[in-house]
PDB file of C-alpha atoms and ligand atoms in Angstrom:
ATOM      1  CA  MET A   1       8.420  -6.497 -16.660  1.00  0.00           C
ATOM      2  CA  ASP A   2      11.920  -7.699 -15.194  1.00  0.00           C
ATOM      3  CA  PHE A   3      12.465  -4.647 -12.778  1.00  0.00           C
ATOM      4  CA  SER A   4      16.094  -5.599 -12.691  1.00  0.00           C
ATOM      5  CA  LYS A   5      16.414  -4.318 -15.993  1.00  0.00           C
ATOM      6  CA  LEU A   6      15.297  -0.921 -15.545  1.00  0.00           C
ATOM      7  CA  ASN A   7      16.887   1.654 -17.048  1.00  0.00           C
ATOM      8  CA  ASN A   8      17.387   4.771 -14.687  1.00  0.00           C
ATOM      9  CA  LYS A   9      19.101   5.855 -11.853  1.00  0.00           C
ATOM     10  CA  ILE A  10      18.576   4.821  -8.274  1.00  0.00           C
ATOM     11  CA  PHE A  11      19.330   6.029  -4.600  1.00  0.00           C
ATOM     12  CA  PHE A  12      21.782   3.240  -3.112  1.00  0.00           C
ATOM     13  CA  GLU A  13      24.837   3.270  -0.323  1.00  0.00           C
ATOM     14  CA  ASN A  14      24.191   6.904  -0.455  1.00  0.00           C
ATOM     15  CA  LYS A  15      24.628   7.689  -4.139  1.00  0.00           C
ATOM     16  CA  PHE A  16      22.618   8.039  -7.280  1.00  0.00           C
ATOM     17  CA  ILE A  17      23.733   5.191  -9.726  1.00  0.00           C
ATOM     18  CA  ASN A  18      22.897   3.384 -12.345  1.00  0.00           C
ATOM     19  CA  SER A  19      19.660   0.730 -11.926  1.00  0.00           C
ATOM     20  CA  LYS A  20      21.880  -2.010 -13.254  1.00  0.00           C
ATOM     21  CA  ASP A  21      24.232  -1.688 -10.500  1.00  0.00           C
ATOM     22  CA  ALA A  22      22.232  -1.505  -7.459  1.00  0.00           C
ATOM     23  CA  LYS A  23      22.784  -5.016  -6.186  1.00  0.00           C
ATOM     24  CA  ILE A  24      22.686  -6.802  -2.370  1.00  0.00           C
ATOM     25  CA  HIS A  25      24.100  -9.455  -1.844  1.00  0.00           C
ATOM     26  CA  VAL A  26      22.563 -12.918  -1.801  1.00  0.00           C
ATOM     27  CA  LEU A  27      23.492 -13.326   1.874  1.00  0.00           C
ATOM     28  CA  ASN A  28      21.494 -10.179   2.847  1.00  0.00           C
ATOM     29  CA  HIS A  29      19.839 -10.204   6.325  1.00  0.00           C
ATOM     30  CA  SER A  30      16.468  -8.754   5.120  1.00  0.00           C
ATOM     31  CA  LEU A  31      16.288 -11.250   2.164  1.00  0.00           C
ATOM     32  CA  HIS A  32      16.585 -14.120   4.688  1.00  0.00           C
ATOM     33  CA  PHE A  33      14.339 -13.091   7.141  1.00  0.00           C
ATOM     34  CA  ALA A  34      12.107 -10.636   5.593  1.00  0.00           C
ATOM     35  CA  THR A  35      12.544  -7.555   7.896  1.00  0.00           C
ATOM     36  CA  SER A  36      12.796  -4.705   5.678  1.00  0.00           C
ATOM     37  CA  VAL A  37      10.164  -1.980   5.464  1.00  0.00           C
ATOM     38  CA  PHE A  38       9.376   0.178   2.080  1.00  0.00           C
ATOM     39  CA  GLU A  39       6.906   2.437   1.130  1.00  0.00           C
ATOM     40  CA  GLY A  40       4.947   3.105  -2.624  1.00  0.00           C
ATOM     41  CA  ILE A  41       4.064   6.589  -3.213  1.00  0.00           C
ATOM     42  CA  ARG A  42       2.442   7.453  -6.800  1.00  0.00           C
ATOM     43  CA  ILE A  43       3.704  10.479  -8.694  1.00  0.00           C
ATOM     44  CA  TYR A  44       1.155  12.879 -10.808  1.00  0.00           C
ATOM     45  CA  ASN A  45       2.528  15.116 -12.836  1.00  0.00           C
ATOM     46  CA  LYS A  46       5.959  15.030 -11.391  1.00  0.00           C
ATOM     47  CA  LYS A  47       4.680  15.799  -7.695  1.00  0.00           C
ATOM     48  CA  PRO A  48       4.588  12.699  -5.560  1.00  0.00           C
ATOM     49  CA  LEU A  49       0.912  12.523  -3.548  1.00  0.00           C
ATOM     50  CA  PHE A  50       0.897  12.652   0.220  1.00  0.00           C
ATOM     51  CA  ILE A  51       4.669  12.301   0.465  1.00  0.00           C
ATOM     52  CA  TYR A  52       4.788  13.616   4.238  1.00  0.00           C
ATOM     53  CA  ASP A  53       2.145  10.733   5.307  1.00  0.00           C
ATOM     54  CA  HIS A  54       4.496   7.761   3.132  1.00  0.00           C
ATOM     55  CA  ILE A  55       7.632   9.178   4.702  1.00  0.00           C
ATOM     56  CA  GLU A  56       6.019   8.993   8.070  1.00  0.00           C
ATOM     57  CA  ARG A  57       4.531   5.692   8.034  1.00  0.00           C
ATOM     58  CA  LEU A  58       8.121   4.284   6.798  1.00  0.00           C
ATOM     59  CA  PHE A  59       9.815   5.839   9.818  1.00  0.00           C
ATOM     60  CA  VAL A  60       7.370   4.238  11.788  1.00  0.00           C
ATOM     61  CA  SER A  61       7.224   0.556  10.365  1.00  0.00           C
ATOM     62  CA  SER A  62      11.412   1.003  10.651  1.00  0.00           C
ATOM     63  CA  LYS A  63      11.234   2.094  14.733  1.00  0.00           C
ATOM     64  CA  ILE A  64       8.701  -1.442  14.582  1.00  0.00           C
ATOM     65  CA  MET A  65      11.061  -3.517  12.833  1.00  0.00           C
ATOM     66  CA  ARG A  66      13.924  -1.839  14.879  1.00  0.00           C
ATOM     67  CA  LEU A  67      15.666  -0.682  11.877  1.00  0.00           C
ATOM     68  CA  ASN A  68      17.754   2.461  13.128  1.00  0.00           C
ATOM     69  CA  ILE A  69      17.532   4.864   9.978  1.00  0.00           C
ATOM     70  CA  SER A  70      20.476   7.462  10.143  1.00  0.00           C
ATOM     71  CA  TYR A  71      18.411   9.226   7.632  1.00  0.00           C
ATOM     72  CA  SER A  72      16.300  12.126   8.470  1.00  0.00           C
ATOM     73  CA  GLN A  73      12.557  12.444   7.468  1.00  0.00           C
ATOM     74  CA  LYS A  74      13.762  15.291   5.611  1.00  0.00           C
ATOM     75  CA  LYS A  75      16.711  13.411   3.603  1.00  0.00           C
ATOM     76  CA  VAL A  76      14.783  10.961   2.591  1.00  0.00           C
ATOM     77  CA  TYR A  77      12.065  13.903   1.354  1.00  0.00           C
ATOM     78  CA  ASP A  78      14.974  15.599  -0.460  1.00  0.00           C
ATOM     79  CA  THR A  79      16.314  12.452  -1.850  1.00  0.00           C
ATOM     80  CA  MET A  80      12.765  11.078  -3.059  1.00  0.00           C
ATOM     81  CA  LYS A  81      12.507  14.699  -4.639  1.00  0.00           C
ATOM     82  CA  LYS A  82      15.881  14.826  -5.997  1.00  0.00           C
ATOM     83  CA  LEU A  83      15.493  10.941  -7.549  1.00  0.00           C
ATOM     84  CA  ILE A  84      12.172  12.548  -9.538  1.00  0.00           C
ATOM     85  CA  LYS A  85      14.008  15.073 -11.138  1.00  0.00           C
ATOM     86  CA  ILE A  86      16.672  13.114 -12.543  1.00  0.00           C
ATOM     87  CA  ASN A  87      14.900  10.631 -13.839  1.00  0.00           C
ATOM     88  CA  ASN A  88      12.625  12.941 -15.214  1.00  0.00           C
ATOM     89  CA  LEU A  89       9.196  10.859 -13.691  1.00  0.00           C
ATOM     90  CA  VAL A  90       6.306  12.875 -14.590  1.00  0.00           C
ATOM     91  CA  ASN A  91       3.817   9.949 -13.997  1.00  0.00           C
ATOM     92  CA  GLY A  92       5.070   7.124 -11.848  1.00  0.00           C
ATOM     93  CA  TYR A  93       5.459   5.580  -8.747  1.00  0.00           C
ATOM     94  CA  ILE A  94       8.417   5.713  -5.931  1.00  0.00           C
ATOM     95  CA  ARG A  95       9.561   2.503  -3.881  1.00  0.00           C
ATOM     96  CA  PRO A  96      12.099   3.747  -0.817  1.00  0.00           C
ATOM     97  CA  ILE A  97      13.084   0.651   1.161  1.00  0.00           C
ATOM     98  CA  ILE A  98      14.924   0.130   4.680  1.00  0.00           C
ATOM     99  CA  TYR A  99      16.822  -3.216   5.440  1.00  0.00           C
ATOM    100  CA  ARG A 100      19.377  -4.880   6.933  1.00  0.00           C
ATOM    101  CA  SER A 101      22.957  -5.331   5.591  1.00  0.00           C
ATOM    102  CA  SER A 102      24.508  -8.818   4.965  1.00  0.00           C
ATOM    103  CA  HIS A 103      26.542  -9.091   8.647  1.00  0.00           C
ATOM    104  CA  SER A 104      24.502 -11.760  10.254  1.00  0.00           C
ATOM    105  CA  MET A 105      22.990 -14.958   9.251  1.00  0.00           C
ATOM    106  CA  SER A 106      21.007 -15.637  12.263  1.00  0.00           C
ATOM    107  CA  PRO A 107      17.742 -13.818  13.796  1.00  0.00           C
ATOM    108  CA  GLU A 108      20.560 -12.174  15.527  1.00  0.00           C
ATOM    109  CA  THR A 109      21.466  -8.850  13.802  1.00  0.00           C
ATOM    110  CA  TYR A 110      24.796  -8.561  15.149  1.00  0.00           C
ATOM    111  CA  ASP A 111      26.816  -5.835  13.179  1.00  0.00           C
ATOM    112  CA  CYS A 112      24.021  -5.318  10.697  1.00  0.00           C
ATOM    113  CA  LYS A 113      23.456  -1.888   8.908  1.00  0.00           C
ATOM    114  CA  THR A 114      20.792  -0.370   8.159  1.00  0.00           C
ATOM    115  CA  LEU A 115      20.467   0.601   4.687  1.00  0.00           C
ATOM    116  CA  VAL A 116      18.317   2.909   2.379  1.00  0.00           C
ATOM    117  CA  ALA A 117      17.591   2.623  -0.930  1.00  0.00           C
ATOM    118  CA  ILE A 118      14.991   4.316  -3.220  1.00  0.00           C
ATOM    119  CA  ALA A 119      14.104   3.789  -6.815  1.00  0.00           C
ATOM    120  CA  CYS A 120      11.164   4.560  -9.008  1.00  0.00           C
ATOM    121  CA  TRP A 121       9.634   4.072 -12.231  1.00  0.00           C
ATOM    122  CA  LYS A 122       6.785   5.047 -15.063  1.00  0.00           C
ATOM    123  CA  TRP A 123       3.443   3.525 -13.979  1.00  0.00           C
ATOM    124  CA  GLY A 124       0.373   3.987 -15.170  1.00  0.00           C
ATOM    125  CA  THR A 125      -3.256   3.274 -13.700  1.00  0.00           C
ATOM    126  CA  LEU A 126      -3.991  -0.513 -12.492  1.00  0.00           C
ATOM    127  CA  PHE A 127      -7.387   0.232 -11.625  1.00  0.00           C
ATOM    128  CA  SER A 128      -9.608  -2.104 -13.798  1.00  0.00           C
ATOM    129  CA  ASN A 129     -13.175   0.067 -14.297  1.00  0.00           C
ATOM    130  CA  ASP A 130     -14.658  -3.129 -15.214  1.00  0.00           C
ATOM    131  CA  GLY A 131     -14.002  -3.836 -11.591  1.00  0.00           C
ATOM    132  CA  ILE A 132     -12.526  -7.289  -9.962  1.00  0.00           C
ATOM    133  CA  SER A 133     -13.242 -10.465  -8.927  1.00  0.00           C
ATOM    134  CA  MET A 134     -12.311 -11.662  -5.338  1.00  0.00           C
ATOM    135  CA  ASN A 135     -12.029 -15.017  -3.473  1.00  0.00           C
ATOM    136  CA  ILE A 136     -10.977 -15.518  -0.010  1.00  0.00           C
ATOM    137  CA  SER A 137      -7.897 -16.040   1.556  1.00  0.00           C
ATOM    138  CA  LYS A 138      -6.937 -19.168   3.742  1.00  0.00           C
ATOM    139  CA  TYR A 139      -5.092 -16.894   5.703  1.00  0.00           C
ATOM    140  CA  PRO A 140      -6.649 -14.699   8.499  1.00  0.00           C
ATOM    141  CA  ARG A 141      -4.855 -10.779   9.002  1.00  0.00           C
ATOM    142  CA  LEU A 142      -3.327 -10.872  12.445  1.00  0.00           C
ATOM    143  CA  LYS A 143      -3.373  -8.098  14.972  1.00  0.00           C
ATOM    144  CA  ASN A 144      -0.349  -6.061  16.696  1.00  0.00           C
ATOM    145  CA  ASN A 145      -0.462  -8.144  19.807  1.00  0.00           C
ATOM    146  CA  ILE A 146       0.744 -11.253  17.165  1.00  0.00           C
ATOM    147  CA  TYR A 147       2.219  -9.683  14.196  1.00  0.00           C
ATOM    148  CA  PRO A 148       3.004  -6.530  13.421  1.00  0.00           C
ATOM    149  CA  ILE A 149       0.594  -5.643  11.485  1.00  0.00           C
ATOM    150  CA  GLU A 150       1.208  -1.121  11.332  1.00  0.00           C
ATOM    151  CA  ALA A 151       4.283  -2.180   9.861  1.00  0.00           C
ATOM    152  CA  LYS A 152       4.417  -1.969   6.092  1.00  0.00           C
ATOM    153  CA  SER A 153       6.983  -4.666   6.037  1.00  0.00           C
ATOM    154  CA  SER A 154       8.208  -7.537   3.599  1.00  0.00           C
ATOM    155  CA  GLY A 155       7.393 -10.114   6.161  1.00  0.00           C
ATOM    156  CA  SER A 156       3.633  -8.880   6.351  1.00  0.00           C
ATOM    157  CA  TYR A 157       3.665  -9.557   2.594  1.00  0.00           C
ATOM    158  CA  GLN A 158       4.199 -13.804   2.489  1.00  0.00           C
ATOM    159  CA  THR A 159       0.590 -14.461   3.331  1.00  0.00           C
ATOM    160  CA  SER A 160      -0.600 -11.720   0.519  1.00  0.00           C
ATOM    161  CA  VAL A 161       1.533 -13.567  -1.835  1.00  0.00           C
ATOM    162  CA  ILE A 162       0.230 -17.126  -1.251  1.00  0.00           C
ATOM    163  CA  SER A 163      -3.170 -15.840  -1.042  1.00  0.00           C
ATOM    164  CA  ARG A 164      -3.192 -13.902  -4.568  1.00  0.00           C
ATOM    165  CA  ILE A 165      -1.190 -16.995  -6.304  1.00  0.00           C
ATOM    166  CA  ASP A 166      -3.692 -19.104  -5.174  1.00  0.00           C
ATOM    167  CA  SER A 167      -6.660 -16.743  -6.202  1.00  0.00           C
ATOM    168  CA  LYS A 168      -5.369 -16.398  -9.905  1.00  0.00           C
ATOM    169  CA  LYS A 169      -5.025 -20.421 -10.095  1.00  0.00           C
ATOM    170  CA  LYS A 170      -9.033 -20.111  -9.193  1.00  0.00           C
ATOM    171  CA  ASN A 171      -9.499 -17.589 -11.717  1.00  0.00           C
ATOM    172  CA  PHE A 172      -9.588 -14.435  -9.073  1.00  0.00           C
ATOM    173  CA  ASP A 173      -7.920 -11.475  -9.486  1.00  0.00           C
ATOM    174  CA  ASP A 174      -7.392 -10.729  -5.828  1.00  0.00           C
ATOM    175  CA  CYS A 175      -8.547 -12.324  -2.761  1.00  0.00           C
ATOM    176  CA  LEU A 176     -10.348 -10.711   0.541  1.00  0.00           C
ATOM    177  CA  MET A 177      -8.400 -11.203   4.217  1.00  0.00           C
ATOM    178  CA  LEU A 178     -10.656 -11.705   7.494  1.00  0.00           C
ATOM    179  CA  ASP A 179      -9.197 -11.000  10.675  1.00  0.00           C
ATOM    180  CA  LEU A 180      -8.850 -13.738  13.394  1.00  0.00           C
ATOM    181  CA  ASN A 181     -12.376 -12.841  14.063  1.00  0.00           C
ATOM    182  CA  LYS A 182     -13.712 -13.678  10.844  1.00  0.00           C
ATOM    183  CA  ASN A 183     -14.234 -10.156  10.761  1.00  0.00           C
ATOM    184  CA  VAL A 184     -13.951  -8.429   6.873  1.00  0.00           C
ATOM    185  CA  ALA A 185     -10.017  -6.811   6.972  1.00  0.00           C
ATOM    186  CA  GLU A 186      -8.926  -5.939   3.467  1.00  0.00           C
ATOM    187  CA  SER A 187      -7.577  -7.249   0.407  1.00  0.00           C
ATOM    188  CA  SER A 188      -3.653  -8.895  -0.368  1.00  0.00           C
ATOM    189  CA  ALA A 189      -2.413  -5.188  -0.933  1.00  0.00           C
ATOM    190  CA  CYS A 190      -5.837  -2.908  -0.013  1.00  0.00           C
ATOM    191  CA  ASN A 191      -8.433  -1.440   2.334  1.00  0.00           C
ATOM    192  CA  ILE A 192     -11.641  -2.253   1.664  1.00  0.00           C
ATOM    193  CA  PHE A 193     -15.127   0.106   1.833  1.00  0.00           C
ATOM    194  CA  TRP A 194     -18.831  -1.428   0.810  1.00  0.00           C
ATOM    195  CA  VAL A 195     -21.806   0.587   0.077  1.00  0.00           C
ATOM    196  CA  LYS A 196     -25.241   0.114   1.355  1.00  0.00           C
ATOM    197  CA  LYS A 197     -28.401   2.328   1.033  1.00  0.00           C
ATOM    198  CA  ASN A 198     -26.284   5.086   0.638  1.00  0.00           C
ATOM    199  CA  VAL A 199     -23.963   4.291   3.741  1.00  0.00           C
ATOM    200  CA  ILE A 200     -20.408   3.566   3.437  1.00  0.00           C
ATOM    201  CA  TYR A 201     -18.729   0.992   5.913  1.00  0.00           C
ATOM    202  CA  THR A 202     -15.260  -0.249   6.352  1.00  0.00           C
ATOM    203  CA  PRO A 203     -13.318  -2.092   8.515  1.00  0.00           C
ATOM    204  CA  LYS A 204     -11.831  -0.782  11.921  1.00  0.00           C
ATOM    205  CA  ASP A 205      -8.228  -0.509  11.967  1.00  0.00           C
ATOM    206  CA  HIS A 206      -6.763  -3.187  14.222  1.00  0.00           C
ATOM    207  CA  SER A 207      -6.178  -5.926  11.668  1.00  0.00           C
ATOM    208  CA  ILE A 208      -5.022  -4.008   8.476  1.00  0.00           C
ATOM    209  CA  LEU A 209      -2.529  -1.743   6.725  1.00  0.00           C
ATOM    210  CA  ASN A 210      -4.296   1.661   7.791  1.00  0.00           C
ATOM    211  CA  GLY A 211      -3.944   2.714   3.953  1.00  0.00           C
ATOM    212  CA  VAL A 212      -3.147   6.628   3.163  1.00  0.00           C
ATOM    213  CA  THR A 213      -5.607   5.900   0.446  1.00  0.00           C
ATOM    214  CA  ARG A 214      -7.939   4.292   3.111  1.00  0.00           C
ATOM    215  CA  GLN A 215      -7.427   7.574   5.447  1.00  0.00           C
ATOM    216  CA  ALA A 216      -7.754   9.951   2.342  1.00  0.00           C
ATOM    217  CA  VAL A 217     -11.088   7.967   1.238  1.00  0.00           C
ATOM    218  CA  ILE A 218     -12.437   8.366   5.061  1.00  0.00           C
ATOM    219  CA  ARG A 219     -11.732  12.030   5.080  1.00  0.00           C
ATOM    220  CA  LEU A 220     -13.528  12.688   2.084  1.00  0.00           C
ATOM    221  CA  CYS A 221     -16.343  10.686   3.344  1.00  0.00           C
ATOM    222  CA  LYS A 222     -16.273  13.223   6.395  1.00  0.00           C
ATOM    223  CA  ARG A 223     -15.962  16.287   4.242  1.00  0.00           C
ATOM    224  CA  ASN A 224     -18.725  15.841   2.055  1.00  0.00           C
ATOM    225  CA  LYS A 225     -21.266  14.549   4.447  1.00  0.00           C
ATOM    226  CA  ILE A 226     -21.210  10.974   3.528  1.00  0.00           C
ATOM    227  CA  LYS A 227     -22.467   8.272   5.995  1.00  0.00           C
ATOM    228  CA  LEU A 228     -19.388   6.209   6.916  1.00  0.00           C
ATOM    229  CA  LYS A 229     -19.408   3.227   9.554  1.00  0.00           C
ATOM    230  CA  VAL A 230     -16.296   1.897  10.682  1.00  0.00           C
ATOM    231  CA  GLY A 231     -16.439  -0.943  12.373  1.00  0.00           C
ATOM    232  CA  ASP A 232     -16.035  -4.702  12.644  1.00  0.00           C
ATOM    233  CA  PHE A 233     -17.872  -6.487  10.086  1.00  0.00           C
ATOM    234  CA  LYS A 234     -18.965 -10.025   9.191  1.00  0.00           C
ATOM    235  CA  LEU A 235     -18.474 -11.285   5.595  1.00  0.00           C
ATOM    236  CA  LYS A 236     -22.264 -12.043   5.207  1.00  0.00           C
ATOM    237  CA  GLN A 237     -22.721  -7.916   5.391  1.00  0.00           C
ATOM    238  CA  LEU A 238     -20.174  -7.005   3.021  1.00  0.00           C
ATOM    239  CA  LEU A 239     -21.872  -9.667   0.602  1.00  0.00           C
ATOM    240  CA  SER A 240     -25.293  -8.060   1.199  1.00  0.00           C
ATOM    241  CA  SER A 241     -23.933  -4.782   0.574  1.00  0.00           C
ATOM    242  CA  ASP A 242     -24.773  -3.316  -3.034  1.00  0.00           C
ATOM    243  CA  SER A 243     -21.281  -1.885  -3.821  1.00  0.00           C
ATOM    244  CA  VAL A 244     -17.744  -2.684  -3.202  1.00  0.00           C
ATOM    245  CA  PHE A 245     -14.424  -0.857  -3.180  1.00  0.00           C
ATOM    246  CA  LEU A 246     -10.526  -1.378  -2.735  1.00  0.00           C
ATOM    247  CA  THR A 247      -8.300   1.566  -2.208  1.00  0.00           C
ATOM    248  CA  GLY A 248      -4.564   1.911  -2.721  1.00  0.00           C
ATOM    249  CA  THR A 249      -1.816   3.750  -3.570  1.00  0.00           C
ATOM    250  CA  ALA A 250      -0.991   2.074  -6.636  1.00  0.00           C
ATOM    251  CA  ALA A 251      -4.328   0.890  -7.203  1.00  0.00           C
ATOM    252  CA  GLU A 252      -6.174   4.468  -6.562  1.00  0.00           C
ATOM    253  CA  ILE A 253     -10.241   3.520  -5.791  1.00  0.00           C
ATOM    254  CA  GLN A 254     -10.562   0.402  -7.651  1.00  0.00           C
ATOM    255  CA  PRO A 255     -14.305  -1.355  -8.317  1.00  0.00           C
ATOM    256  CA  VAL A 256     -15.050  -5.117  -7.032  1.00  0.00           C
ATOM    257  CA  LYS A 257     -17.744  -6.936  -9.550  1.00  0.00           C
ATOM    258  CA  ARG A 258     -17.615  -9.827  -7.588  1.00  0.00           C
ATOM    259  CA  ILE A 259     -17.065 -11.784  -4.282  1.00  0.00           C
ATOM    260  CA  LEU A 260     -17.120 -15.522  -4.421  1.00  0.00           C
ATOM    261  CA  ASN A 261     -20.266 -15.883  -6.414  1.00  0.00           C
ATOM    262  CA  LYS A 262     -22.069 -12.587  -5.368  1.00  0.00           C
ATOM    263  CA  LYS A 263     -21.947 -10.155  -7.896  1.00  0.00           C
ATOM    264  CA  PHE A 264     -22.287  -6.171  -6.795  1.00  0.00           C
ATOM    265  CA  ASN A 265     -23.146  -2.995  -8.989  1.00  0.00           C
ATOM    266  CA  LEU A 266     -20.767  -1.145 -10.746  1.00  0.00           C
ATOM    267  CA  ASN A 267     -22.058   1.902 -11.062  1.00  0.00           C
ATOM    268  CA  CYS A 268     -22.769   3.227  -7.800  1.00  0.00           C
ATOM    269  CA  GLU A 269     -22.881   6.923  -7.338  1.00  0.00           C
ATOM    270  CA  THR A 270     -21.352   7.451  -4.165  1.00  0.00           C
ATOM    271  CA  ILE A 271     -18.177   5.591  -5.555  1.00  0.00           C
ATOM    272  CA  ASN A 272     -18.676   7.462  -8.448  1.00  0.00           C
ATOM    273  CA  PHE A 273     -18.349  10.667  -6.658  1.00  0.00           C
ATOM    274  CA  LEU A 274     -15.399   9.577  -4.646  1.00  0.00           C
ATOM    275  CA  LYS A 275     -13.501   8.699  -7.727  1.00  0.00           C
ATOM    276  CA  ARG A 276     -14.334  12.155  -8.919  1.00  0.00           C
ATOM    277  CA  LYS A 277     -13.071  13.669  -5.708  1.00  0.00           C
ATOM    278  CA  TYR A 278     -10.200  11.350  -5.798  1.00  0.00           C
ATOM    279  CA  GLU A 279      -9.217  12.830  -9.818  1.00  0.00           C
ATOM    280  CA  GLU A 280      -9.456  16.225  -8.435  1.00  0.00           C
ATOM    281  CA  ILE A 281      -6.973  15.277  -5.308  1.00  0.00           C
ATOM    282  CA  LYS A 282      -4.547  13.659  -7.749  1.00  0.00           C
ATOM    283  CA  LYS A 283      -4.619  16.954 -10.048  1.00  0.00           C
ATOM    284  CA  LYS A 284      -3.754  19.121  -7.052  1.00  0.00           C
ATOM    285  CA  CYS A 285      -1.449  16.419  -5.747  1.00  0.00           C
ATOM    286  CA  PRO A 286      -1.248  17.977  -2.017  1.00  0.00           C
ATOM    287  CA  GLU A 287       1.702  16.470   0.186  1.00  0.00           C
ATOM    288  CA  SER A 288       0.240  15.616   2.944  1.00  0.00           C
ATOM    289  CA  LEU A 289      -3.777  14.057   3.955  1.00  0.00           C
ATOM    290  CA  ASN A 290      -4.133  17.349   6.128  1.00  0.00           C
ATOM    291  CA  SER A 291      -4.236  19.204   3.153  1.00  0.00           C
ATOM    292  CA  ILE A 292      -7.442  17.663   1.946  1.00  0.00           C
TER     293      ILE A 292
HETATM  294  N1  LIG B 301      -3.256  -2.959   2.793  1.00  0.00           N
HETATM  295  C1  LIG B 301      -2.377  -3.763   2.432  1.00  0.00           C
HETATM  296  C2  LIG B 301      -2.208  -5.131   2.992  1.00  0.00           C
HETATM  297  C3  LIG B 301      -1.492  -2.699   1.586  1.00  0.00           C
HETATM  298  O1  LIG B 301      -0.354  -3.372   0.943  1.00  0.00           O
HETATM  299  C4  LIG B 301      -1.592  -1.670   1.078  1.00  0.00           C
HETATM  300  C5  LIG B 301      -0.720  -0.932  -0.284  1.00  0.00           C
HETATM  301  N2  LIG B 301       0.365  -0.459   0.737  1.00  0.00           N
HETATM  302  C6  LIG B 301      -2.915  -1.052   1.446  1.00  0.00           C
HETATM  303  C7  LIG B 301      -3.406  -1.489   2.362  1.00  0.00           C
HETATM  304  C8  LIG B 301      -3.354   0.379   1.231  1.00  0.00           C
HETATM  305  O2  LIG B 301      -2.321   1.517   1.473  1.00  0.00           O
HETATM  306  P1  LIG B 301      -2.095   2.805   0.921  1.00  0.00           P
HETATM  307  O3  LIG B 301      -3.311   3.019   0.429  1.00  0.00           O
HETATM  308  O4  LIG B 301      -1.138   3.112   1.844  1.00  0.00           O
HETATM  309  O5  LIG B 301      -1.390   2.684  -0.398  1.00  0.00           O
END
């Protein structure tokens, strides 16, 4: 799909305009220096899931990237709600992006302004019930004394994009990324969990994007008395597990069928239970993680 051909309205330069007119100049600072920040929010039955948590992370990301948004969180919230209405979006995705204008062509930001755009589109489920295959990326996920990993920034996706291209060439669907100490971190755009003997494991959050869906799944485990261990785990531990799944706003709860040559059980009771619980959440579509 060519997203530049979307046939709906986008919030751009403080107005709701036709998508085809939402253009930025090729000498845009964020395009050259990869400093934009963005979010992805699912819309289920006209309602944005965990919109508060996504807006909060958008503002944290902006602060980390020294982007001074002139809008309040309330204005971003109201604009998103209006955009969903204007586009009559029932099930889809909303993508706010904060970026710099074209007032500099060096890392010095000079008179660059911080700009806000919000787009949305119809989007069905991405996950495959048959499970996905993964190889291992050659790039590590960094930690925040080396790179601003907590920000959902365009720069953070460079290694995800390269690794994903390499995975596809080798006939894998996605890749696993390890941290600098070779502990399991996450996939190119999702967090990772695995199950061994009814205990769920997931990496700590020092070298990952701490996903909103990850936080929802952790809450579900706690609420339903599923044993959960959050820690630093080696690849060997992950490969010796029974079942593996990824979490993300777009992918939801995605089972993994294989990492390299190691196959996993796709019919795991614990994962099926979490999937059912996640479906219940989608039906209610709370605006905040605090209400699950
Ligand atoms: N890690 C990375 C690198 C991601 O890009 C994403 C998607 N935003 C996630 C994890 C999952 O985050 P969330 O559940 O908030 O979508």
